[in-house]
CSV table of C-alpha atoms and ligand atoms in Angstrom, one decimal:
chain,number,residue,atom,x,y,z
A,1,MET,CA,0.0,0.0,0.0
A,2,TYR,CA,1.1,3.6,-0.7
A,3,ASN,CA,1.7,6.1,2.1
A,4,SER,CA,1.7,9.9,2.1
A,5,GLU,CA,4.2,12.5,3.4
A,6,ILE,CA,4.0,16.2,3.9
A,7,ILE,CA,6.9,17.5,1.7
A,8,GLY,CA,6.4,21.3,2.0
A,9,CYS,CA,4.5,24.0,3.7
A,10,GLY,CA,3.7,27.7,3.4
A,11,MET,CA,1.6,30.4,5.0
A,12,TYR,CA,0.4,34.0,4.5
A,13,VAL,CA,-1.3,36.5,6.7
A,14,PRO,CA,-2.5,39.9,5.7
A,15,GLU,CA,-0.3,42.9,6.6
A,16,ARG,CA,-2.9,44.8,8.6
A,17,VAL,CA,-2.4,44.1,12.3
A,18,VAL,CA,-5.5,44.6,14.5
A,19,THR,CA,-4.6,44.8,18.1
A,20,ASN,CA,-7.0,44.4,21.1
A,21,HIS,CA,-6.7,48.1,21.6
A,22,ASP,CA,-7.9,48.7,18.1
A,23,LEU,CA,-10.9,46.5,18.8
A,24,SER,CA,-11.7,48.3,22.0
A,25,LYS,CA,-12.2,51.5,19.9
A,26,ILE,CA,-15.0,49.9,17.9
A,27,MET,CA,-16.7,47.7,20.5
A,28,ASP,CA,-17.0,47.4,24.3
A,29,THR,CA,-14.1,45.3,25.1
A,30,THR,CA,-10.6,45.6,26.6
A,31,HIS,CA,-7.1,44.2,25.9
A,32,ASP,CA,-7.1,42.6,29.4
A,33,TRP,CA,-10.4,40.8,28.9
A,34,ILE,CA,-9.3,39.3,25.6
A,35,VAL,CA,-5.9,38.3,26.8
A,36,GLN,CA,-7.2,36.8,30.1
A,37,ARG,CA,-10.0,34.8,28.4
A,38,SER,CA,-8.2,33.8,25.2
A,39,GLY,CA,-4.5,34.6,25.1
A,40,ILE,CA,-5.0,36.6,21.9
A,41,GLU,CA,-3.1,39.9,21.6
A,42,GLU,CA,-3.6,40.7,18.0
A,43,ARG,CA,-4.9,39.3,14.7
A,44,ARG,CA,-4.7,40.1,11.0
A,45,TRP,CA,-7.5,41.5,8.8
A,46,VAL,CA,-7.5,41.7,5.0
A,47,SER,CA,-8.1,44.9,3.0
A,48,PRO,CA,-11.5,45.1,1.2
A,49,GLU,CA,-10.2,44.0,-2.2
A,50,THR,CA,-8.6,40.8,-0.8
A,51,SER,CA,-10.4,37.4,-0.9
A,52,THR,CA,-9.8,34.1,0.8
A,53,SER,CA,-8.4,32.6,-2.4
A,54,ASP,CA,-6.0,35.5,-2.7
A,55,LEU,CA,-4.5,34.6,0.7
A,56,ALA,CA,-4.5,30.9,-0.2
A,57,LEU,CA,-2.6,31.6,-3.4
A,58,ILE,CA,0.4,33.0,-1.6
A,59,ALA,CA,0.5,30.2,0.9
A,60,CYS,CA,0.2,27.6,-1.8
A,61,GLU,CA,3.0,29.2,-3.9
A,62,GLN,CA,5.2,29.1,-0.9
A,63,ALA,CA,4.3,25.5,-0.1
A,64,ILE,CA,5.0,24.4,-3.7
A,65,LYS,CA,8.4,26.2,-3.6
A,66,ASN,CA,9.2,24.7,-0.2
A,67,ALA,CA,8.3,21.2,-1.5
A,68,GLY,CA,10.6,21.7,-4.4
A,69,ILE,CA,8.1,20.5,-7.0
A,70,ASP,CA,6.8,21.9,-10.2
A,71,LYS,CA,3.1,22.8,-9.9
A,72,SER,CA,2.3,20.6,-12.9
A,73,GLU,CA,2.9,17.7,-10.6
A,74,ILE,CA,-0.1,18.5,-8.5
A,75,ASP,CA,-2.9,16.2,-9.4
A,76,CYS,CA,-5.5,17.2,-6.8
A,77,LEU,CA,-6.4,20.5,-5.0
A,78,LEU,CA,-8.2,20.5,-1.6
A,79,PHE,CA,-9.4,23.7,0.0
A,80,ALA,CA,-10.6,23.8,3.6
A,81,THR,CA,-12.5,27.0,4.4
A,82,ILE,CA,-15.7,28.3,6.0
A,83,SER,CA,-15.3,31.8,4.6
A,84,PRO,CA,-15.2,31.3,0.8
A,85,ASP,CA,-14.9,34.0,-1.9
A,86,HIS,CA,-18.5,33.4,-3.0
A,87,ASP,CA,-21.5,31.2,-2.0
A,88,PHE,CA,-20.7,28.8,-4.8
A,89,PRO,CA,-18.8,27.1,-6.5
A,90,GLY,CA,-16.4,25.9,-3.9
A,91,ASN,CA,-13.2,27.9,-3.3
A,92,ALA,CA,-10.9,25.4,-4.8
A,93,CYS,CA,-12.5,26.3,-8.1
A,94,PHE,CA,-11.6,30.0,-7.6
A,95,LEU,CA,-8.1,29.2,-6.5
A,96,GLN,CA,-7.2,26.7,-9.3
A,97,PRO,CA,-6.9,29.2,-12.2
A,98,LYS,CA,-5.0,31.6,-9.9
A,99,LEU,CA,-2.5,28.9,-9.5
A,100,GLY,CA,-2.3,28.4,-13.2
A,101,LEU,CA,-3.8,24.9,-12.9
A,102,THR,CA,-6.6,23.3,-14.8
A,103,ASP,CA,-8.5,20.0,-15.1
A,104,ILE,CA,-7.4,18.5,-11.8
A,105,PRO,CA,-10.1,18.0,-9.2
A,106,ALA,CA,-10.8,21.1,-7.1
A,107,ILE,CA,-12.5,20.0,-3.9
A,108,ASP,CA,-13.7,22.0,-0.9
A,109,VAL,CA,-13.7,20.7,2.7
A,110,ARG,CA,-16.2,22.3,5.1
A,111,GLN,CA,-15.2,21.0,8.5
A,112,GLN,CA,-14.5,24.4,10.1
A,113,CYS,CA,-11.7,24.3,12.7
A,114,SER,CA,-11.2,20.6,12.0
A,115,GLY,CA,-11.0,21.3,8.3
A,116,PHE,CA,-7.3,21.0,7.9
A,117,ILE,CA,-7.0,17.6,9.6
A,118,TYR,CA,-10.1,16.4,7.7
A,119,GLY,CA,-8.2,17.5,4.5
A,120,MET,CA,-5.1,15.7,5.6
A,121,SER,CA,-7.2,12.5,6.1
A,122,ILE,CA,-8.8,12.9,2.6
A,123,ALA,CA,-5.4,13.5,1.0
A,124,ASP,CA,-3.9,10.5,2.8
A,125,ALA,CA,-6.8,8.2,1.7
A,126,PHE,CA,-6.6,9.4,-1.9
A,127,ILE,CA,-2.9,8.7,-1.9
A,128,LYS,CA,-3.2,5.4,-0.2
A,129,SER,CA,-5.8,4.3,-2.7
A,130,GLY,CA,-3.5,5.2,-5.6
A,131,GLN,CA,-5.9,7.7,-7.1
A,132,TYR,CA,-3.7,10.7,-6.7
A,133,LYS,CA,0.0,11.2,-6.0
A,134,THR,CA,0.7,14.9,-5.2
A,135,ILE,CA,-2.0,16.8,-3.4
A,136,LEU,CA,-2.0,20.5,-2.6
A,137,LEU,CA,-4.1,21.1,0.6
A,138,VAL,CA,-4.8,24.6,1.7
A,139,GLY,CA,-6.7,26.1,4.7
A,140,ALA,CA,-7.6,29.8,4.4
A,141,GLU,CA,-10.0,32.1,6.0
A,142,VAL,CA,-11.2,35.7,5.7
A,143,HIS,CA,-13.3,36.0,8.9
A,144,SER,CA,-13.0,39.8,9.3
A,145,LYS,CA,-15.6,40.4,6.5
A,146,GLY,CA,-18.1,38.0,8.1
A,147,MET,CA,-18.3,39.0,11.8
A,148,ASP,CA,-20.4,41.4,13.7
A,149,ILE,CA,-17.7,43.8,14.9
A,150,SER,CA,-20.1,45.8,17.1
A,151,THR,CA,-20.4,45.1,20.9
A,152,LYS,CA,-23.3,42.6,20.1
A,153,GLY,CA,-20.8,40.3,18.3
A,154,ARG,CA,-17.8,40.8,20.6
A,155,ASP,CA,-17.7,37.3,22.0
A,156,VAL,CA,-16.9,36.0,18.6
A,157,ALA,CA,-15.3,39.0,16.9
A,158,VAL,CA,-12.3,39.2,19.2
A,159,LEU,CA,-11.4,35.6,18.6
A,160,PHE,CA,-11.1,35.2,14.9
A,161,GLY,CA,-8.5,36.4,12.4
A,162,ASP,CA,-7.6,36.1,8.7
A,163,GLY,CA,-4.8,33.9,7.2
A,164,ALA,CA,-3.8,31.0,5.0
A,165,GLY,CA,-1.6,27.9,5.3
A,166,ALA,CA,-0.8,25.2,2.8
A,167,VAL,CA,1.0,21.9,2.5
A,168,VAL,CA,2.0,19.6,-0.4
A,169,ILE,CA,1.2,15.9,0.5
A,170,ARG,CA,2.9,13.3,-1.7
A,171,ARG,CA,3.0,9.6,-2.2
A,172,THR,CA,6.0,8.1,-0.4
A,173,GLU,CA,7.6,4.8,0.2
A,174,VAL,CA,7.8,3.9,3.9
A,175,LYS,CA,10.7,1.7,4.7
A,176,ASP,CA,10.3,1.8,8.5
A,177,HIS,CA,7.0,2.8,10.0
A,178,ALA,CA,8.6,3.9,13.2
A,179,LYS,CA,11.2,6.2,11.5
A,180,SER,CA,10.2,7.2,8.0
A,181,SER,CA,8.5,10.6,7.3
A,182,HIS,CA,4.8,9.9,6.7
A,183,ILE,CA,1.2,10.5,7.9
A,184,MET,CA,0.8,7.7,10.5
A,185,SER,CA,-2.8,8.2,11.3
A,186,THR,CA,-5.9,10.4,11.1
A,187,HIS,CA,-9.0,10.1,13.2
A,188,LEU,CA,-12.2,12.1,12.4
A,189,PHE,CA,-15.3,12.7,14.5
A,190,SER,CA,-18.4,14.7,14.6
A,191,GLU,CA,-21.6,15.3,16.7
A,192,GLY,CA,-24.1,17.1,14.6
A,193,SER,CA,-26.6,17.4,17.4
A,194,ASN,CA,-24.5,20.3,18.6
A,195,ALA,CA,-24.4,22.0,15.2
A,196,LYS,CA,-26.1,25.2,16.5
A,197,ALA,CA,-23.7,25.7,19.4
A,198,LEU,CA,-21.4,27.5,16.9
A,199,TRP,CA,-22.9,28.3,13.5
A,200,GLY,CA,-23.8,30.7,10.8
A,201,ALA,CA,-27.5,30.5,10.1
A,202,ALA,CA,-27.9,32.6,7.0
A,203,PRO,CA,-28.0,32.3,4.1
A,204,GLY,CA,-29.7,29.0,4.4
A,205,SER,CA,-32.7,26.9,3.2
A,206,GLY,CA,-33.3,25.8,6.8
A,207,LEU,CA,-34.6,29.2,7.9
A,208,GLY,CA,-38.3,28.5,7.1
A,209,THR,CA,-38.5,31.4,4.7
A,210,VAL,CA,-39.0,31.7,0.9
A,211,ASP,CA,-35.5,33.2,0.5
A,212,ARG,CA,-32.2,31.9,1.8
A,213,ILE,CA,-31.6,35.4,3.0
A,214,ASN,CA,-33.8,38.4,3.3
A,215,ASN,CA,-33.8,41.8,5.0
A,216,LEU,CA,-35.4,40.4,8.2
A,217,HIS,CA,-32.5,37.9,8.5
A,218,LEU,CA,-30.0,40.7,8.0
A,219,GLU,CA,-31.8,42.8,10.6
A,220,GLU,CA,-31.6,39.9,13.1
A,221,GLY,CA,-27.9,39.5,12.3
A,222,LEU,CA,-28.3,35.8,11.2
A,223,GLN,CA,-25.5,36.3,8.7
A,224,TYR,CA,-23.1,36.5,11.5
A,225,PRO,CA,-21.6,33.5,13.5
A,226,SER,CA,-23.2,32.8,16.8
A,227,MET,CA,-21.6,30.7,19.6
A,228,ASN,CA,-22.3,29.2,22.9
A,229,GLY,CA,-18.7,29.8,24.1
A,230,LYS,CA,-18.8,27.9,27.3
A,231,LYS,CA,-20.2,24.8,25.7
A,232,VAL,CA,-17.7,24.9,22.8
A,233,PHE,CA,-14.8,25.4,25.3
A,234,ALA,CA,-15.8,22.4,27.5
A,235,ASN,CA,-16.3,20.1,24.5
A,236,ALA,CA,-13.1,21.2,22.9
A,237,VAL,CA,-10.9,20.2,25.9
A,238,ARG,CA,-12.7,16.9,26.3
A,239,ARG,CA,-12.8,15.9,22.6
A,240,MET,CA,-9.3,17.0,21.8
A,241,CYS,CA,-7.9,15.0,24.8
A,242,GLU,CA,-9.9,11.9,23.6
A,243,CYS,CA,-8.9,12.0,20.0
A,244,LEU,CA,-5.3,12.7,20.8
A,245,MET,CA,-5.1,9.7,23.2
A,246,LEU,CA,-6.7,7.5,20.5
A,247,ALA,CA,-4.1,8.6,18.0
A,248,LEU,CA,-1.3,7.7,20.3
A,249,GLU,CA,-2.8,4.3,21.2
A,250,THR,CA,-3.3,3.5,17.5
A,251,ASN,CA,0.3,4.3,16.7
A,252,LYS,CA,1.6,2.6,19.9
A,253,VAL,CA,3.5,5.8,20.8
A,254,LYS,CA,3.6,7.3,24.3
A,255,LEU,CA,2.8,11.0,24.9
A,256,GLU,CA,6.5,11.6,25.8
A,257,ASP,CA,7.6,10.2,22.4
A,258,ILE,CA,5.9,13.1,20.6
A,259,ASP,CA,8.4,15.9,19.9
A,260,LEU,CA,5.8,18.6,19.0
A,261,PHE,CA,2.1,19.2,19.5
A,262,LEU,CA,0.5,21.4,16.8
A,263,PHE,CA,-3.0,21.9,18.1
A,264,HIS,CA,-5.7,24.0,16.6
A,265,GLN,CA,-5.7,27.6,18.0
A,266,ALA,CA,-9.1,28.5,19.3
A,267,ASN,CA,-8.2,29.7,22.7
A,268,LEU,CA,-4.8,29.6,24.5
A,269,ARG,CA,-6.7,28.4,27.6
A,270,ILE,CA,-8.0,25.4,25.8
A,271,ASN,CA,-4.5,24.3,24.9
A,272,GLN,CA,-3.2,25.1,28.4
A,273,MET,CA,-6.0,22.9,29.9
A,274,LEU,CA,-5.1,20.1,27.4
A,275,ALA,CA,-1.4,20.4,28.5
A,276,GLN,CA,-2.5,20.2,32.2
A,277,GLU,CA,-4.9,17.3,31.7
A,278,LEU,CA,-2.4,15.2,29.7
A,279,LYS,CA,0.7,16.4,31.5
A,280,ILE,CA,2.3,17.7,28.3
A,281,PRO,CA,5.3,20.1,28.9
A,282,GLU,CA,4.1,23.5,27.6
A,283,GLU,CA,7.4,23.9,25.6
A,284,LYS,CA,6.3,21.0,23.4
A,285,ILE,CA,3.2,22.9,22.3
A,286,PHE,CA,3.6,25.4,19.5
A,287,ASN,CA,1.0,28.2,19.8
A,288,THR,CA,0.5,31.0,17.4
A,289,ILE,CA,-2.9,32.3,18.7
A,290,MET,CA,-1.3,35.3,20.4
A,291,LYS,CA,-0.4,36.8,17.0
A,292,TYR,CA,-3.1,35.6,14.7
A,293,GLY,CA,-6.2,34.6,16.7
A,294,ASN,CA,-8.3,31.7,15.5
A,295,THR,CA,-7.7,31.3,11.8
A,296,THR,CA,-9.9,28.1,11.7
A,297,ALA,CA,-8.8,25.8,8.8
A,298,ALA,CA,-5.6,27.8,8.3
A,299,THR,CA,-4.4,27.5,11.9
A,300,ILE,CA,-2.5,24.2,11.8
A,301,PRO,CA,-0.6,24.8,8.5
A,302,ILE,CA,0.3,28.3,9.7
A,303,GLY,CA,1.6,26.6,12.9
A,304,MET,CA,3.6,24.1,10.8
A,305,THR,CA,5.2,26.8,8.7
A,306,GLU,CA,6.1,28.9,11.7
A,307,ALA,CA,7.4,25.9,13.6
A,308,VAL,CA,9.7,25.1,10.7
A,309,LYS,CA,11.0,28.7,10.7
A,310,ALA,CA,11.5,28.5,14.5
A,311,GLY,CA,13.6,25.3,14.0
A,312,LYS,CA,11.1,23.3,16.1
A,313,LEU,CA,9.8,21.2,13.1
A,314,LYS,CA,12.5,19.3,11.2
A,315,LYS,CA,12.9,16.2,9.2
A,316,GLY,CA,12.2,13.3,11.6
A,317,THR,CA,10.2,15.3,14.2
A,318,LEU,CA,7.2,13.3,15.5
A,319,VAL,CA,4.2,15.5,15.6
A,320,ALA,CA,0.7,15.2,17.0
A,321,SER,CA,-2.2,17.5,15.9
A,322,ALA,CA,-5.7,17.8,17.2
A,323,ALA,CA,-8.5,20.2,16.4
A,324,PHE,CA,-12.1,20.9,17.5
A,325,GLY,CA,-14.7,23.2,16.1
A,326,SER,CA,-18.1,23.9,14.8
A,327,GLY,CA,-20.2,20.9,13.8
A,328,PHE,CA,-19.2,19.8,16.4
A,329,THR,CA,-16.3,18.2,14.5
A,330,TRP,CA,-13.0,17.1,15.9
A,331,ALA,CA,-9.9,15.3,14.6
A,332,SER,CA,-6.4,14.2,15.3
A,333,SER,CA,-3.3,13.1,13.4
A,334,VAL,CA,0.1,11.7,14.2
A,335,TYR,CA,2.8,12.2,11.5
A,336,ARG,CA,6.5,12.1,11.2
A,337,TRP,CA,7.8,15.2,9.4
B,401,UT7,O1,-12.6,26.4,17.3
B,401,UT7,C1,-13.8,26.6,18.1
B,401,UT7,C2,-14.0,28.1,18.1
B,401,UT7,N1,-14.4,28.7,19.3
B,401,UT7,C3,-13.9,28.4,20.6
B,401,UT7,O2,-13.2,27.4,20.8
B,401,UT7,C4,-14.4,29.3,21.7
B,401,UT7,C5,-14.6,28.6,23.0
B,401,UT7,N2,-15.0,29.5,24.0
B,401,UT7,C6,-14.3,30.5,24.5
B,401,UT7,O3,-13.1,30.6,24.1
B,401,UT7,C7,-14.8,31.3,25.7
B,401,UT7,O4,-16.1,30.8,26.0
B,401,UT7,C8,-14.9,32.8,25.3
B,401,UT7,C9,-13.5,33.4,25.2
B,401,UT7,C10,-15.6,33.0,24.0
B,401,UT7,C11,-15.7,33.6,26.4
B,401,UT7,O5,-15.1,33.4,27.6
B,401,UT7,P1,-16.0,33.0,28.9
B,401,UT7,O6,-15.2,33.0,30.1
B,401,UT7,O7,-16.8,31.8,28.6
B,401,UT7,O8,-17.0,34.3,29.0
B,401,UT7,P2,-18.6,34.4,28.9
B,401,UT7,O9,-19.1,34.1,27.6
B,401,UT7,O10,-19.1,33.7,30.1
B,401,UT7,O11,-18.8,35.9,29.2
B,401,UT7,C12,-18.4,36.5,30.4
B,401,UT7,C13,-18.8,38.0,30.3
B,401,UT7,C14,-20.2,38.3,29.9
B,401,UT7,O12,-20.7,39.4,30.6
B,401,UT7,P3,-21.7,39.2,31.8
B,401,UT7,O13,-22.9,38.5,31.2
B,401,UT7,O14,-20.9,38.4,32.8
B,401,UT7,O15,-21.9,40.6,32.2
B,401,UT7,C15,-20.0,38.6,28.4
B,401,UT7,O16,-21.0,39.5,27.9
B,401,UT7,O17,-17.9,38.7,29.4
B,401,UT7,C16,-18.7,39.4,28.5
B,401,UT7,N3,-18.0,39.4,27.2
B,401,UT7,C17,-17.0,40.3,26.9
B,401,UT7,N4,-16.5,41.3,27.6
B,401,UT7,C18,-15.5,42.0,27.0
B,401,UT7,C19,-18.1,38.5,26.1
B,401,UT7,N5,-17.2,38.9,25.2
B,401,UT7,C20,-16.6,39.9,25.6
B,401,UT7,C21,-15.5,40.7,25.1
B,401,UT7,N6,-15.1,41.7,25.8
B,401,UT7,N7,-15.0,40.5,23.8
């Protein structure tokens, strides 16, 4: 059977830095509240003319260069996002021509904060089946254009930021499962009965109205995300612990064998609670949320790229990732870089 390996990564965040102090000028919030509750100090927001696929393009170009491949080798494009350029078609279709590619499948993954690990799992399965050989997977979000940035939406608006991260995943030959670079496992989960604990209601056919979106929906603010923060927080800690432990058991590796933990970045407190619960030394967890906030599907590949730059992620590093988000969805992966 074939195996897959991450052979390159890249990231891009918009230049505009939005600090907590900047937010406190447009809504009733404070730097201290945001830092104490979430660990976030600043995030990036795009300029009006920039779209999600624009961010993705730069991250993808970097990942292709970093992988040392020619883009013509890419035979499948996967795009994880919940903040696409347009309602349809999927964002991979908008990105494909910008990359100068054509004909290859362009597939969107809509699993929110778990989207990148879901994408890794899909790429791994495609490669294992022999269907594709070199897959470009990107996670990118423009949240700043879709949030209520008034005091009414402050619980959500202070948490999310814009950004993109991408990886090239390629077929590889694994000589030694304990040592060779490859994706060792992915585990995916969901619990749709909690879909409305963190969701965007409109536009939608489930609103009981003739139109998927109308002025009444807009007046009610249904186009903005809404969240039961405490419920999401509690479930994130529990589910990320569970799926991480399952990933370790599956691969017969101990927690102390993992060199680097690249978790989703929803709230620094969530990752600190995970570390406390599982007794992971904090220096083994690579966090980026302080600078970028929650960039949803882009978070883990942004973390990968920054960890490479920081010298914490090198050939041979054993990595564990876990994510939790809207859906509820959650997922884990263990991979050797
Ligand atoms: O990937 C998944 C994505 N999301 C998450 O993982 C988020 C998970 N949840 C969380 O991170 C936390 O629940 C939050 C950071 C969102 C909120 O923290 P919390 O400790 O659960 O606060 P809370 O919702 O209980 O709100 C406490 C107070 C409330 O005021 P009252 O009712 O006590 O007077 C809120 O209205 O804080 C108020 N509040 C704010 N105050 C200043 C809510 N948002 C803000 C804000 N600034 N931005």
